[in-house]
Coordinates of C-alpha atoms and ligand atoms in Angstrom, one line a residue:
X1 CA -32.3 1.6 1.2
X2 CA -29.3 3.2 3.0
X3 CA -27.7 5.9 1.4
X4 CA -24.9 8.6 1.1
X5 CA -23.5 11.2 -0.5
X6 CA -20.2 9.6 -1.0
X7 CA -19.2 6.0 0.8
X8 CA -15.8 5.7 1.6
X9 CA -14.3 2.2 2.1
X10 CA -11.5 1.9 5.0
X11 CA -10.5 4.1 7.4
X12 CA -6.6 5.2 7.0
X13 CA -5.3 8.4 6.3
X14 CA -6.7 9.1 3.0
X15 CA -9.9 7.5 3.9
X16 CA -9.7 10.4 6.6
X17 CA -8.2 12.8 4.8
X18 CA -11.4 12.6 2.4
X19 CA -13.8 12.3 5.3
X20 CA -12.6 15.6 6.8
X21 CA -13.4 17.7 3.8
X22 CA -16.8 16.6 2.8
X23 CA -18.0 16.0 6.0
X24 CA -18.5 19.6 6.5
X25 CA -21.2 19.4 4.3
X26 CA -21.9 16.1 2.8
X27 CA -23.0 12.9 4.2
X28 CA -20.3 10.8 4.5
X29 CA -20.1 6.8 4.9
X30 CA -17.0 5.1 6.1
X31 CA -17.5 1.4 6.0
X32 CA -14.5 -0.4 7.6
X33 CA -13.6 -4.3 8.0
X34 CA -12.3 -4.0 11.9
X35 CA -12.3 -1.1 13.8
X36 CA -11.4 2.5 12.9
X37 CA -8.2 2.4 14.0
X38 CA -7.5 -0.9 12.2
X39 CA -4.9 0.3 9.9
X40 CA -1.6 0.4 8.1
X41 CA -1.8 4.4 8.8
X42 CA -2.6 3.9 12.4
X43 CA 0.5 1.6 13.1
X44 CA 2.7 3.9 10.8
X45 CA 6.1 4.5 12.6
X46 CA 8.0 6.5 10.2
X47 CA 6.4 10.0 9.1
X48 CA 5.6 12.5 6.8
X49 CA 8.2 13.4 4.0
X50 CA 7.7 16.9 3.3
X51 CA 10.5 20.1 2.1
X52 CA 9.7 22.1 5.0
X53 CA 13.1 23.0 5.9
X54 CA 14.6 26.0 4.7
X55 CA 17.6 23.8 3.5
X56 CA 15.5 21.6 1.4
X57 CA 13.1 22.1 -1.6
X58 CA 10.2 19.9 -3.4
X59 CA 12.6 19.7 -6.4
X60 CA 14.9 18.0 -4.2
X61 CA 12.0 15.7 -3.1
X62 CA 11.1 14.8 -6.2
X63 CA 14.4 13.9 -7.4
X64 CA 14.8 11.7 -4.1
X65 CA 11.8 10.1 -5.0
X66 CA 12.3 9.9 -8.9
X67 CA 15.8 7.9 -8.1
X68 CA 14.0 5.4 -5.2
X69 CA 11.2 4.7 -7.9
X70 CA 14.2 3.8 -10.8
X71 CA 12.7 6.3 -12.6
X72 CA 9.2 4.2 -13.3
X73 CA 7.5 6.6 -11.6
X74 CA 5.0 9.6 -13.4
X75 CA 6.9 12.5 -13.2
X76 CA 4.1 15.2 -13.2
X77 CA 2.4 13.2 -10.6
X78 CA 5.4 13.0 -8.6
X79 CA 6.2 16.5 -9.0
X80 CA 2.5 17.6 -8.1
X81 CA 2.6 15.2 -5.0
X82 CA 5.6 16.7 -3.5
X83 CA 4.9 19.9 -4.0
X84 CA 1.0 19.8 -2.7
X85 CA 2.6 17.6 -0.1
X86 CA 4.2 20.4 1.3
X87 CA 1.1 22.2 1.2
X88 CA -0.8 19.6 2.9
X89 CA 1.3 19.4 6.0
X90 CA 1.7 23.1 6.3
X91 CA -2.2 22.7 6.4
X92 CA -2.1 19.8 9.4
X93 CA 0.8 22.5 10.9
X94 CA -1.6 25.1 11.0
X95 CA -3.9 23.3 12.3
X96 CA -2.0 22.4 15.3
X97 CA -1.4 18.3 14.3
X98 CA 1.0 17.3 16.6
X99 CA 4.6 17.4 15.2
X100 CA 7.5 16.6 17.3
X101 CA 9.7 19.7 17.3
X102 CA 13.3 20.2 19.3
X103 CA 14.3 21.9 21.9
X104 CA 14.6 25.7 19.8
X105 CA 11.1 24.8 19.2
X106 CA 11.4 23.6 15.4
X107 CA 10.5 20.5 13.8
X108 CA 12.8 17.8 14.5
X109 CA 13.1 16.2 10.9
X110 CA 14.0 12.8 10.5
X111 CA 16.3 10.8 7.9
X112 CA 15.4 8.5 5.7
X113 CA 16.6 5.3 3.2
X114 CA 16.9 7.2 0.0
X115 CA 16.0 11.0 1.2
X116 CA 19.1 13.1 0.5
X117 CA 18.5 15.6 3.5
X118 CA 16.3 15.5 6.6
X119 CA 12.8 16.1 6.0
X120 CA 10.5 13.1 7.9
X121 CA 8.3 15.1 10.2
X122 CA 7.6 12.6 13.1
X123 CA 4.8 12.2 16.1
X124 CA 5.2 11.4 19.8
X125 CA 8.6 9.4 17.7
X126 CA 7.8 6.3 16.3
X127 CA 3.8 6.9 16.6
X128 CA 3.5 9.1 14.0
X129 CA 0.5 7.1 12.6
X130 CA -1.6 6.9 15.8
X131 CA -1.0 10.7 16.6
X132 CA -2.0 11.7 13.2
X133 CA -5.2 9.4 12.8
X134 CA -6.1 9.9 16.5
X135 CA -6.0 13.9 15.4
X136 CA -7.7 13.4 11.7
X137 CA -10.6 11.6 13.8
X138 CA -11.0 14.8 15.8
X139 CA -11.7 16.7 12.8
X140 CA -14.1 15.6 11.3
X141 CA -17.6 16.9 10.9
X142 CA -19.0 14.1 13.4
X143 CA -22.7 14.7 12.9
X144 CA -22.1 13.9 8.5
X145 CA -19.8 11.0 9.5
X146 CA -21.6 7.6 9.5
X147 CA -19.4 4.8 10.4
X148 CA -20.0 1.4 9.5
X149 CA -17.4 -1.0 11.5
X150 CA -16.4 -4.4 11.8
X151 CA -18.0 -4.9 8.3
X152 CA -15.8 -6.3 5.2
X153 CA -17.2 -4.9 1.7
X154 CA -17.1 -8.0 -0.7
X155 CA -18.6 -6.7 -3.9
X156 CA -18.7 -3.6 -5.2
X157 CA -22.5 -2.8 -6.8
X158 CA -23.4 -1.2 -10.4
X159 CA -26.3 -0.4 -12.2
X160 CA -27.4 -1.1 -16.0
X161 CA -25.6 2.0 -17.3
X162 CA -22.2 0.5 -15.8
X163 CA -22.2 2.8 -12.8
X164 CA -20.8 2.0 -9.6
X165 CA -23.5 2.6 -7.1
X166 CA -22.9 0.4 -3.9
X167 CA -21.2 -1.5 -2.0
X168 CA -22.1 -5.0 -0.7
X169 CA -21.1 -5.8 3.4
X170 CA -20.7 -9.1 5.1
X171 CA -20.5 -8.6 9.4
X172 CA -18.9 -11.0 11.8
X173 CA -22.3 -13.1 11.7
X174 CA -21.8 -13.3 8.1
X175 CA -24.9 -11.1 7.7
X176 CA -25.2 -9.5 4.1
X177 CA -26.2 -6.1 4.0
X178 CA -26.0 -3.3 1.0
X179 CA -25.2 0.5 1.1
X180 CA -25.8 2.5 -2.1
X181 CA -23.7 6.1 -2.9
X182 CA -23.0 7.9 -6.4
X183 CA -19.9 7.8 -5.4
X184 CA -17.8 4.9 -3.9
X185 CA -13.9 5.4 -2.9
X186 CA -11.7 2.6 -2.7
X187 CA -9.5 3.7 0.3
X188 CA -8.6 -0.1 1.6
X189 CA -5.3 0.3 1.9
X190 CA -2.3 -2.4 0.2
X191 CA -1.8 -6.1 0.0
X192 CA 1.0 -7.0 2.8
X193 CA -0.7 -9.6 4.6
X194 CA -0.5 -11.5 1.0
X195 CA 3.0 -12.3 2.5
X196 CA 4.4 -13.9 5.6
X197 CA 6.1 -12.0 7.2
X198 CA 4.2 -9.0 6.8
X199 CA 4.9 -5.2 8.6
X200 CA 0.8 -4.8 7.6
X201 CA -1.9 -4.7 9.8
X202 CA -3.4 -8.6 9.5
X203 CA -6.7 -7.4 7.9
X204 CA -4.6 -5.6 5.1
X205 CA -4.9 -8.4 2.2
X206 CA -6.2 -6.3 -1.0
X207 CA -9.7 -7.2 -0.9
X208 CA -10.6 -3.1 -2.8
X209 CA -7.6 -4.4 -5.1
X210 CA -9.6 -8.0 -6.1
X211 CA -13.1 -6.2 -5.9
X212 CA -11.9 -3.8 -8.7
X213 CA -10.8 -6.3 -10.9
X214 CA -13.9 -8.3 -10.7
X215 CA -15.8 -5.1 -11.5
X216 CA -13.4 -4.5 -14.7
X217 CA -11.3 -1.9 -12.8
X218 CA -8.0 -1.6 -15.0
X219 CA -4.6 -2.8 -12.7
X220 CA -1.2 -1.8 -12.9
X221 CA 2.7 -2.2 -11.8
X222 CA 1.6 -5.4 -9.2
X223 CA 4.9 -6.6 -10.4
X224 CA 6.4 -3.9 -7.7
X225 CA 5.9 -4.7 -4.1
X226 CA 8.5 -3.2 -1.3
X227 CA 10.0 -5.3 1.4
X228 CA 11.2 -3.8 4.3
X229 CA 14.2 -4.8 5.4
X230 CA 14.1 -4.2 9.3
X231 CA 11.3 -6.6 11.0
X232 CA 12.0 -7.3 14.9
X233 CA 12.5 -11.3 14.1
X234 CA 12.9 -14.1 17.0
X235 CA 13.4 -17.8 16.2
X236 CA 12.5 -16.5 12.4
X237 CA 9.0 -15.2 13.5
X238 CA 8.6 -11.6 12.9
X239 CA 7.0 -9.8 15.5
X240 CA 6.8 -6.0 14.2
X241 CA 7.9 -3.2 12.2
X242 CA 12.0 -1.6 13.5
X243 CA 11.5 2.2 11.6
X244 CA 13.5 3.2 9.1
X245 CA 14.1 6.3 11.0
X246 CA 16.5 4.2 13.8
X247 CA 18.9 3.2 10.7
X248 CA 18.2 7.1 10.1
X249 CA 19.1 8.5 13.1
X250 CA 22.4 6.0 13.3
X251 CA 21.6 2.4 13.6
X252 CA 23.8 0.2 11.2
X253 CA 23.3 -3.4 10.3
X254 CA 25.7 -6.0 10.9
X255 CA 25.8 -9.9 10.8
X256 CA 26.4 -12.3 13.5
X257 CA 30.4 -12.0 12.9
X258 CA 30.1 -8.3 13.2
X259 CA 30.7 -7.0 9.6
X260 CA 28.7 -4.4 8.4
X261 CA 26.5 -5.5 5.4
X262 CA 25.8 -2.7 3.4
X263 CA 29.2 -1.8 3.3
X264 CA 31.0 -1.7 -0.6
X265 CA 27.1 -2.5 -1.0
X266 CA 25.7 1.2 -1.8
X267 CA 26.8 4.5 -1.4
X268 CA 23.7 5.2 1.2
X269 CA 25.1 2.1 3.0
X270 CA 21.7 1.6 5.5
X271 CA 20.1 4.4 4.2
X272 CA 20.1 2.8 0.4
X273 CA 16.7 2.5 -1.3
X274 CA 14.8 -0.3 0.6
X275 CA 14.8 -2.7 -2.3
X276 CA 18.9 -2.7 -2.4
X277 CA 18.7 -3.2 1.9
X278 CA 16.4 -5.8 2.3
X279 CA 17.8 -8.0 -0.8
X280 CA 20.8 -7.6 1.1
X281 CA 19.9 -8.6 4.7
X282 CA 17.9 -11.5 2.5
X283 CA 21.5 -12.9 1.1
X284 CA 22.7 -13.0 4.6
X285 CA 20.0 -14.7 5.6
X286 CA 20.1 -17.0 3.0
X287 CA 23.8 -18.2 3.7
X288 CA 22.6 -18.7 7.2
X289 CA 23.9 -15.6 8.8
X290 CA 21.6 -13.6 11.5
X291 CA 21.7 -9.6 11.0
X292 CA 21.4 -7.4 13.8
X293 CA 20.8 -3.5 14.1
X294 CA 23.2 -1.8 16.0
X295 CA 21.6 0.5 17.8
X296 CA 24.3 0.8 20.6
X297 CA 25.3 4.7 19.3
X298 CA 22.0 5.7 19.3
X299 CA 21.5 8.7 21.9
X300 CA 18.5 8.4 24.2
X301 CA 17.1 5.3 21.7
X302 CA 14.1 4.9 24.0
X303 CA 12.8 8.2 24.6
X304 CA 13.3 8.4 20.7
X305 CA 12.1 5.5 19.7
X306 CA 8.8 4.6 22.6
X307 CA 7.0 2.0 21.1
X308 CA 9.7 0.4 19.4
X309 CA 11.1 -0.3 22.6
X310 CA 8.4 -1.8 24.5
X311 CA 7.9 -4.1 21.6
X312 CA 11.7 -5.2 21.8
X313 CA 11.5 -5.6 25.7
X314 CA 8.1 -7.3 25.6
X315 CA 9.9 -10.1 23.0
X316 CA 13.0 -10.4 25.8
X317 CA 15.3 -7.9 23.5
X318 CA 17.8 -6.2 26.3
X319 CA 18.0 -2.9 24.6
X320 CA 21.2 -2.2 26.8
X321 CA 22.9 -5.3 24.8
X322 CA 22.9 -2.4 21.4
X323 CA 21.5 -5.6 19.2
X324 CA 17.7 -5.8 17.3
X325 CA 17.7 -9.2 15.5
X326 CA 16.0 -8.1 12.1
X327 CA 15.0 -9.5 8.4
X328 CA 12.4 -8.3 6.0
X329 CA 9.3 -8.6 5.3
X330 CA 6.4 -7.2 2.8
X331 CA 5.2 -4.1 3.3
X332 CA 3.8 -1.9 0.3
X333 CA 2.1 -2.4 -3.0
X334 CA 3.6 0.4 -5.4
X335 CA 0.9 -0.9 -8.0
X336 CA -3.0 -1.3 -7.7
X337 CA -6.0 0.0 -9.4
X338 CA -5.0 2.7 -11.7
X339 CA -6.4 6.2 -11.5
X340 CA -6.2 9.6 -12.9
X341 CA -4.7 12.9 -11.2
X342 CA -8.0 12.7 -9.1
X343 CA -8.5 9.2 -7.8
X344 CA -11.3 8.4 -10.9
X345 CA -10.9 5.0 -11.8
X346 CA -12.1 4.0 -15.4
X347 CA -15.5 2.8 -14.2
X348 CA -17.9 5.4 -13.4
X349 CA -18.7 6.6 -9.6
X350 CA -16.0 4.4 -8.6
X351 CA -12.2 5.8 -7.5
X352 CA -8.9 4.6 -5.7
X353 CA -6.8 6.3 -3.0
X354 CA -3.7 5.4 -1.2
X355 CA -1.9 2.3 -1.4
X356 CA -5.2 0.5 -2.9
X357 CA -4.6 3.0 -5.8
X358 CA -1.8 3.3 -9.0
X359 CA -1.5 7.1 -8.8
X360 CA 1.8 6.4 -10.7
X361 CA 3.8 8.7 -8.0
X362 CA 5.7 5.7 -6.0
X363 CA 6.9 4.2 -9.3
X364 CA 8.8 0.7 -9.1
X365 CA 10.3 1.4 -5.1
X366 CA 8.2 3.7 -2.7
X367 CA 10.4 6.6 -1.5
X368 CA 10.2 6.1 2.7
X369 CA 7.2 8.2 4.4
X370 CA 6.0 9.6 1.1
X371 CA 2.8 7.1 1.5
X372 CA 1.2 9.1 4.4
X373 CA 2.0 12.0 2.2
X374 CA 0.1 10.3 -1.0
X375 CA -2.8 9.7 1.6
X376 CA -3.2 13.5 2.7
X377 CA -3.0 14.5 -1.3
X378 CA -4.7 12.0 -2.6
X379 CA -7.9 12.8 -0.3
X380 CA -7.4 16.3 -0.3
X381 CA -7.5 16.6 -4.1
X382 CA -10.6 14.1 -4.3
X383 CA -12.8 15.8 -1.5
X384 CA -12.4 19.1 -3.8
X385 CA -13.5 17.6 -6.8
X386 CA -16.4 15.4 -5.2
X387 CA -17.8 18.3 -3.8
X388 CA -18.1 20.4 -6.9
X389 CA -19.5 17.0 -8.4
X390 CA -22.1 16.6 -5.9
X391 CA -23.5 20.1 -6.5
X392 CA -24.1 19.4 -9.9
X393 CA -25.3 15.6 -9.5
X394 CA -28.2 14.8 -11.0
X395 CA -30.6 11.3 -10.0
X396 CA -28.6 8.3 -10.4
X397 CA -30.4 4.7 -11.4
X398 CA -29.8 2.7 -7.8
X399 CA -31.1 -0.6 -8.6
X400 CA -28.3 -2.5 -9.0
X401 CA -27.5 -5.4 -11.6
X402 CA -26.7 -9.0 -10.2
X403 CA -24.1 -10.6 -12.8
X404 CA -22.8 -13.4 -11.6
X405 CA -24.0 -17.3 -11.2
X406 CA -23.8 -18.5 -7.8
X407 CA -20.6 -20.7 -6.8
X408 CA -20.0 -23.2 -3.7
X409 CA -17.3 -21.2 -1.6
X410 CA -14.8 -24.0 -1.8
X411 CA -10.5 -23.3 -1.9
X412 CA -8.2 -25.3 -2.7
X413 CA -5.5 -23.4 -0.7
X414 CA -5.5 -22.0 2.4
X415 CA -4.4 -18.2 3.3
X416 CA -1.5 -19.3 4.8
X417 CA -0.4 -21.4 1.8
X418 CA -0.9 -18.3 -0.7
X419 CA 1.0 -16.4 1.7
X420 CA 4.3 -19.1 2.5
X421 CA 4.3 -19.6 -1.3
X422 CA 4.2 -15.8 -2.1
X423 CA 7.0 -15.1 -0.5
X424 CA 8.5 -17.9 -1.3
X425 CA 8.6 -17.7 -5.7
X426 CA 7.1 -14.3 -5.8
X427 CA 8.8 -12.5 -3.2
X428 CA 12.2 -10.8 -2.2
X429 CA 13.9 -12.1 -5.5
X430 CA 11.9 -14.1 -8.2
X431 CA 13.4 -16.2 -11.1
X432 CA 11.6 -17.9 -14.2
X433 CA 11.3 -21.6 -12.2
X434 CA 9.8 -19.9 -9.0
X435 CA 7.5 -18.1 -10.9
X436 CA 6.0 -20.6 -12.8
X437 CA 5.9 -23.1 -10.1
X438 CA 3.9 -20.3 -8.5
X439 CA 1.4 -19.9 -11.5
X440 CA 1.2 -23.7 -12.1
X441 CA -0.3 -23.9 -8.7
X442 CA -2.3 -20.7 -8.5
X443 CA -4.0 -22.0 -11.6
X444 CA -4.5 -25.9 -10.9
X445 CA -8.2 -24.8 -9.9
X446 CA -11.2 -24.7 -11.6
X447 CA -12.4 -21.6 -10.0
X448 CA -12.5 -18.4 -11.9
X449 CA -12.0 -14.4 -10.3
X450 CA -15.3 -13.6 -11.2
X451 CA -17.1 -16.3 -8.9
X452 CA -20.6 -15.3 -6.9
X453 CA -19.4 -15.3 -3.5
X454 CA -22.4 -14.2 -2.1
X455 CA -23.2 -16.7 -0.2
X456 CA -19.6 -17.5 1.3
X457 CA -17.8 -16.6 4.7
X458 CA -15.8 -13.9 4.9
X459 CA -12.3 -15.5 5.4
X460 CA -13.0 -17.6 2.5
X461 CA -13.8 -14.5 0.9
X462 CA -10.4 -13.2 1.6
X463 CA -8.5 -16.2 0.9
X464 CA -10.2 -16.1 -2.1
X465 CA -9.3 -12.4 -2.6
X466 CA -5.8 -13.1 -2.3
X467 CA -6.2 -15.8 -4.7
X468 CA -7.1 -13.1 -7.5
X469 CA -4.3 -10.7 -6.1
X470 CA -1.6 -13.8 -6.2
X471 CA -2.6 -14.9 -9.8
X472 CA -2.6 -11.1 -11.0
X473 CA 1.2 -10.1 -9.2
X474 CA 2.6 -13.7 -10.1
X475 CA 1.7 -13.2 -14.2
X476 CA 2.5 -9.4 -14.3
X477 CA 6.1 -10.7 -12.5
X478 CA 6.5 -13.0 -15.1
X479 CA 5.7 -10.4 -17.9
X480 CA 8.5 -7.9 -16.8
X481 CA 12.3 -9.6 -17.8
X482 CA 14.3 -7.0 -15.6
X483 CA 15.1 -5.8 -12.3
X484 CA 13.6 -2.6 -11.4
X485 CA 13.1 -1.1 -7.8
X486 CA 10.6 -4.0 -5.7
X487 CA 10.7 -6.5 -8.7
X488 CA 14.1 -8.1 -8.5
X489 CA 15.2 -11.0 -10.8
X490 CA 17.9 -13.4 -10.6
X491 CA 17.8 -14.4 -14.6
X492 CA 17.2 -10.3 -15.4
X493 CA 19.4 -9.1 -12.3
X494 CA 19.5 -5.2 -14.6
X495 CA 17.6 -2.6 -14.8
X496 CA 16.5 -2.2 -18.8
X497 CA 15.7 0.8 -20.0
X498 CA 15.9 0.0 -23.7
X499 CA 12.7 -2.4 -23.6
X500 CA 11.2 -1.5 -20.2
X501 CA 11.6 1.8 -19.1
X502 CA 7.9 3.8 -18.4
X503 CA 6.5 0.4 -19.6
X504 CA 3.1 -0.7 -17.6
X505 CA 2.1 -4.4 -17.5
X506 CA -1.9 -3.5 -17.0
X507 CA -4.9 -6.0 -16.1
X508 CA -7.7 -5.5 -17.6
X509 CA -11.0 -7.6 -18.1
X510 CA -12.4 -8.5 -22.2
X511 CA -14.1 -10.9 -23.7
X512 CA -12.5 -13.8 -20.7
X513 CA -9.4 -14.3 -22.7
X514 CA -5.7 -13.9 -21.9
X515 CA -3.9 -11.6 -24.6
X516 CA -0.9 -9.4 -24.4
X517 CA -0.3 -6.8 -26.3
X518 CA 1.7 -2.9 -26.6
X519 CA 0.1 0.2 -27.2
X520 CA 1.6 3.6 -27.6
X521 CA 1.7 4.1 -24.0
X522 CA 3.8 1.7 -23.9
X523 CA 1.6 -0.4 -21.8
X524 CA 1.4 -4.3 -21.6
X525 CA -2.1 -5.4 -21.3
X526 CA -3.2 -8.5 -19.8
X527 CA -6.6 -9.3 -20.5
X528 CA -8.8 -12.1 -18.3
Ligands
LIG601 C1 9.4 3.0 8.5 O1 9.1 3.6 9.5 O2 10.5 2.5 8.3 C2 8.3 2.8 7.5 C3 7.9 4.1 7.0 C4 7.4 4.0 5.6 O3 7.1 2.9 5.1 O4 7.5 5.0 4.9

């Protein structure tokens, strides 16, 4: 039987983050689908957000981040993330991670949709991601560090107390294999590549989200999803992410007759919350208009911006010309498995970090480069509780429970289908019509989430995954009758407090029956 102290699922910054901690004296597993630099984190081009300047302070940050959420957000979890934020890069500053600074020899901070001041600390540019996971890698305790690659988890394990006490793997030659820990983190990252077009990493589908709902995990906020609005686009395929940080440092977007969209639009103009932006450059779009970045008073653009413009020049852009054809595309799950200040989940020995996780600090729109920053907090303040825990630990049952009756591993939709129809009724803007058209069809199957898929391939596995995901976003979009942050409705275009405001539309497994109901959390619950 191979075991662990703690087994950590995925390998992105809070994976890391996690890893670096107890690997000093714990032996750590990280099991990850692709390779270890298959991430979201890895290909992040925007930063860190973090009040480092003397100008700025956390309560500023939070506020920032309070008004790009609409106010959904937890506001002692937002205010403990910004402020231990700060903390946590101060720790990566002193230990010499490699921030970009300017000539004077301090950080050069970045602007961001939605921030109020400058405070995006950046790395080698736009590769803020691969500096920062290249130097996380570095620091860890190699001789604790097990790493299990190129192997996708596909069931997570428990035993007959209800503990979750392994993990089930499937490699490229569809070879089953099981790893058993007291202690299993969920650190799998978000669901983009449930859309087309996507800014994620193609591996990045939700499969930690669909696990922990099969193993009775409780799920919130799917409803919220962020689009962001600047893809590189040619002949509508979108090739890659255009940061934030170039409509930061000037960039404006215009449509092919030259007027500037966002103006009259909001008082941010291009630096508006994303939500606002990309439903924007959407209606152009719609009405058959290209839009373009105009980068054309941007000083020294590719020295600035590196890999951003090798991608452009590699897809025949002429940077020279000042133009980026763009249009959005999904890029982070605000919602997921929900979690407490730590990263427990409700079912013993298992736990939820980064985008996988509802930490309840992104609320209904993710403030820009605060996710790298939920990563480093989020793994910080879980390796200091696991290692207290593992001092204490007593023996743990490890023979795990099988629950479920085989199934043929048979779809009636392919991923590409889910993904076109995602975007299509479920995705920039949604309406009552699309959204039912969209569960009508997600449901005309016989199959159930809680099939055995032991004995199926791995990309029906993740189609299948994606399946759950689609079914649990679609009914919690149909739930919420109002526009907040990344759920936008045509037939509820306002935001409303009176009935919705701090209201959670939560999955949860009992009895395999469909109820809603309010409780005095003001949580709806919808039970499977
Ligand atoms: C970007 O660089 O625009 C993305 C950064 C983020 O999602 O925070």
């Amino acid at each position: 039987m191979k075991k662990a102290d703690v087994i950590i699922v995925g390998s992105g910054i809070a994976a890391l983050q996690l890893a670096r901690t107890l690997s000093q004296q714990s032996h750590v597993m990280i099991i990850t689908k692709n390779h270890r630099r298959s991430s979201n984190s890895f290909m992040a081009q925007g930063g860190i957000a973090a009040a480092i300047s003397k100008e700025d302070h956390s309560d500023q940050h939070f506020i920032d981040t309070m008004i790009a959420g609409e106010w959904h957000g937890n506001n002692e979890r937002v205010k403990r993330l910004v402020e231990e934020g700060k903390e946590a890069v101060e720790e990566l500053i002193a230990m010499k991670a490699p921030f970009d600074r300017n000539t004077n020899d301090e950080f050069s901070l970045g602007m961001e949709g939605a921030h109020s001041t400058h405070r995006i600390l950046h790395s080698g540019g736009d590769q803020t991601g691969k500096h920062l996971i290249n130097f996380l890698l570095e620091t860890l305790s190699t001789p604790n560090v097990e790493w299990i690659e190129n192997e996708m988890v596909i069931e997570l394990l428990f035993n007959t107390s209800g503990s979750c006490i392994g993990v089930q793997t499937k490699n490229y030659a569809e070879e089953t294999r099981e790893y058993f820990s007291s202690h299993i983190v969920l650190a799998t990252g978000g669901a983009g590549g449930m859309y087309l077009p996507t800014s994620n990493h193609p591996s990045v589908s939700g499969d930690g989200l669909a696990m922990a709902y099969r193993a009775g995990a409780r799920i919130a906020d799917l409803e919220f999803f962020q689009f962001h609005p600047t893809l590189l686009t040619i002949e509508g395929e979108a090739i890659g992410l255009i940061s934030e940080a170039v409509r930061g440092a000037g960039g404006t977007l215009i449509n092919d007759h030259g007027d500037r969209i966002m103006e009259g639009k909001h008082p941010q103009l291009e630096l508006g919350p994303r939500h606002i932006v990309a439903h924007e450059i959407f209606k152009q779009n719609e009405s058959g208009r290209k839009v373009y970045l105009d980068i054309s008073n941007i000083d020294r653009f590719q020295t600035r911006f590196p890999s951003i413009s090798t991608m452009c020049v590699q897809n025949g852009i002429c940077l020279e010309e000042g133009k980026i054809p763009v249009s959005p595309g999904s890029h982070f799950m605000m919602g997921g498995v929900v979690i407490d200040e730590i990263g427990r989940t409700n079912l013993k020995g298992l736990y939820a970090i980064g985008e996988v996780a509802c930490s309840g600090v992104h609320g209904a729109n993710r403030l820009a480069s605060n996710s790298l920053l939920e990563g480093l907090v989020y793994g910080k303040r879980l390796a200091s509780y696991l290692i207290k825990s593992l001092e204490i630990e007593g023996p743990r049952d490890f023979s795990s429970i099988k629950f479920r009756k085989k199934t043929k591993g048979s779809l009636p939709f392919s991923m590409k289908e889910i993904q076109e129809n995602m975007m299509k009724y479920v995705g920039i803007i949604r309406d009552k019509k699309g959204i039912d058209i969209q569960l009508s069809w997600l449901k005309s199957t016989s199959l159930s989430p809680f099939e055995n898929i032991e004995d199926w391939d791995r990309k029906t596995i993740q189609t299948y995954y994606m399946w759950i995901n689609a079914l649990l976003m679609t009914e919690s979009a149909s739930l919420r009758t109002e526009s907040r942050g990344g759920h936008i409705r045509l037939d509820f275009p306002q935001v409303d407090d009176s009935n919705w405001l701090k209201k959670r539309i939560v999955h949860e497994q009992r009895n395999q029956r469909m109820k809603v109901e309010y409780d005095e959390q003001r949580e709806i619950k919808i039970y499977a």
